[in-house]
Amino acid sequence: MSTPARVRLAPEVRREQIVAAAQRLYSEQPYDQVSTAALAHEAGVARGLINHYFGDKRELFLEAMRRSVVMPEPELPYFPDKPLDERTRLVVEWILDAAGEYGQAWVNASGAANLHGSSDVQAVIDAADERAARLVLDAIGLPDDEALRVRLRSTAPLFKSVCREWLQRGTLTREEAVSLLTSTILLFVRQEHA
Amino acid sequence: MSTPARVRLAPEVRREQIVAAAQRLYSEQPYDQVSTAALAHEAGVARGLINHYFGDKRELFLEAMRRSVVMPEPELPYFPDKPLDERTRLVVEWILDAAGEYGQAWVNASGAANLHGSSDVQAVIDAADERAARLVLDAIGLPDDEALRVRLRSTAPLFKSVCREWLQRGTLTREEAVSLLTSTILLFVRQEHA
DNA sequence: CAGGCTATTGGCAGAGTGTCAATAACTCCC
DNA sequence: GGGAGTTATTGACACTCTGCCAATAGCCTG
């Protein structure tokens, strides 16, 4: 055999490998139906290694979630010369397209499933929403103001639920979704001045 | 001792007792940190009884969730003589007050925490949101139209996130929350005609 | 008060989780 | 090229948790 029974990798590489496997499994089954044995098997690794790298099954789950939940980073469109509402519409369209291609993970993670007030899962999602709000604010060309960011991040769950109606249920058209969300954003960022 | 070691109750009573205990525990700890032993102990019951009544630990969790997640039933205000936007505002105020008194559970349950597309938890929340949309539509005095209900239920997560900003983080005032949500509802139910 | 119905229990078997000392892959240096 | 050291990786062990089921004993009815 060309590959020895045991392969030794750089820690970061192995970490990635395990997280990737976790993302794969958790995209098909909920948390408590995925055993550490299954996770280890999918990653092609001994079960103990999961605890070595992540300490905890839950911690690995959170790490996988952090990756799946983040809005795709890159260049949001920016058109300084166009009016605010048009810039906003373009940003919304960009987000919806990204959601469409990028997969369901972002759409499906809109809040805490447990009833617990401050859960670790909620913290992960909050961080992602906060970051998204920052990016959008920047793309629209508004200052990264505390009050503005509060308003924008509270619309993040709305984005996800509207996307669900559009993508998964087909109860809204893309155009309707764009229109509703654009108007909402404008509503939220403008009402600050009132 | 006045109470015998074993007490025999009517099934519905015992069910309630167990669900109530579960609600109590799940409001403090996430799902996978609550053992069936703890649930049974809290309810003052043998562990096996949980499986007898609910079959599954998960099923008990979902039942507890169903109760915590539902918007308080009763009479939403209704003022047929006032204009639409004023009626809407009154309904929004009623909901926010209810959220304020009623506790955090409703606010905290805004979506699925796992990455899994169609989760059982999501189904419970969807049902609650659907029902809430129906109630609100009725209170505002609009017809229970499919298209309208789609729009309204997609705003449910927004209600929850705005309430979180207001109640838990204090980053929005009550008045701001009322104003933002009222405008959003009007936006969503009106844009249908466009 | 006896007998039956069934709510309730306790213990068992299997699966899952975290820990830890032992193992062996890879590197560095001679 | 080979030996020693570093540390990534493993496998087994102890423990907890879950679901199941036959045995038990409240409560009701006659």
XYZ file of C-alpha atoms in Angstrom, chain A residues 71 76 84-96 106 132-133 135-142 147-156 158-159 162 177-193, chain B residues 158 180 183-184 187-188 191:
63
model
C -22.197 35.513 4.487
C -20.150 43.794 -2.524
C -28.993 55.624 -2.065
C -32.057 53.598 -2.909
C -30.522 52.281 -6.080
C -27.286 51.354 -4.340
C -29.345 49.561 -1.737
C -31.275 47.611 -4.310
C -28.065 46.464 -5.957
C -26.675 45.272 -2.653
C -29.863 43.368 -1.894
C -29.733 41.704 -5.277
C -26.162 40.722 -4.685
C -27.052 39.137 -1.361
C -29.986 37.227 -2.774
C -26.923 30.656 5.680
C -22.955 41.133 7.624
C -24.485 44.387 8.835
C -20.402 44.850 5.241
C -23.753 45.986 3.953
C -23.491 49.344 5.652
C -20.172 49.834 3.982
C -21.447 48.752 0.579
C -24.403 51.093 0.744
C -22.003 53.843 1.595
C -23.287 54.733 5.034
C -27.342 53.016 15.827
C -27.350 52.164 12.142
C -25.686 48.858 12.735
C -28.252 47.902 15.347
C -31.029 48.511 12.864
C -29.372 46.675 10.042
C -28.437 43.599 12.008
C -31.965 43.234 13.279
C -33.053 42.833 9.667
C -30.738 39.882 9.130
C -35.819 38.942 7.887
C -33.439 38.416 5.000
C -37.700 36.041 2.992
C -38.088 39.533 -2.366
C -35.734 42.168 -3.714
C -38.378 44.817 -3.545
C -39.513 44.006 -0.010
C -36.034 43.815 1.408
C -34.810 46.940 -0.312
C -37.718 48.942 1.030
C -37.183 47.522 4.495
C -33.519 48.423 4.603
C -34.246 51.945 3.496
C -36.968 52.169 6.087
C -34.642 51.024 8.827
C -31.649 53.184 8.006
C -33.704 56.283 7.403
C -35.890 56.156 10.436
C -32.814 56.748 12.529
C -33.012 60.433 11.821
C -37.962 40.377 12.401
C -40.084 50.237 12.788
C -43.940 50.574 9.089
C -42.597 47.203 8.040
C -44.902 47.912 3.749
C -45.328 44.167 3.459
C -46.694 45.907 -1.583
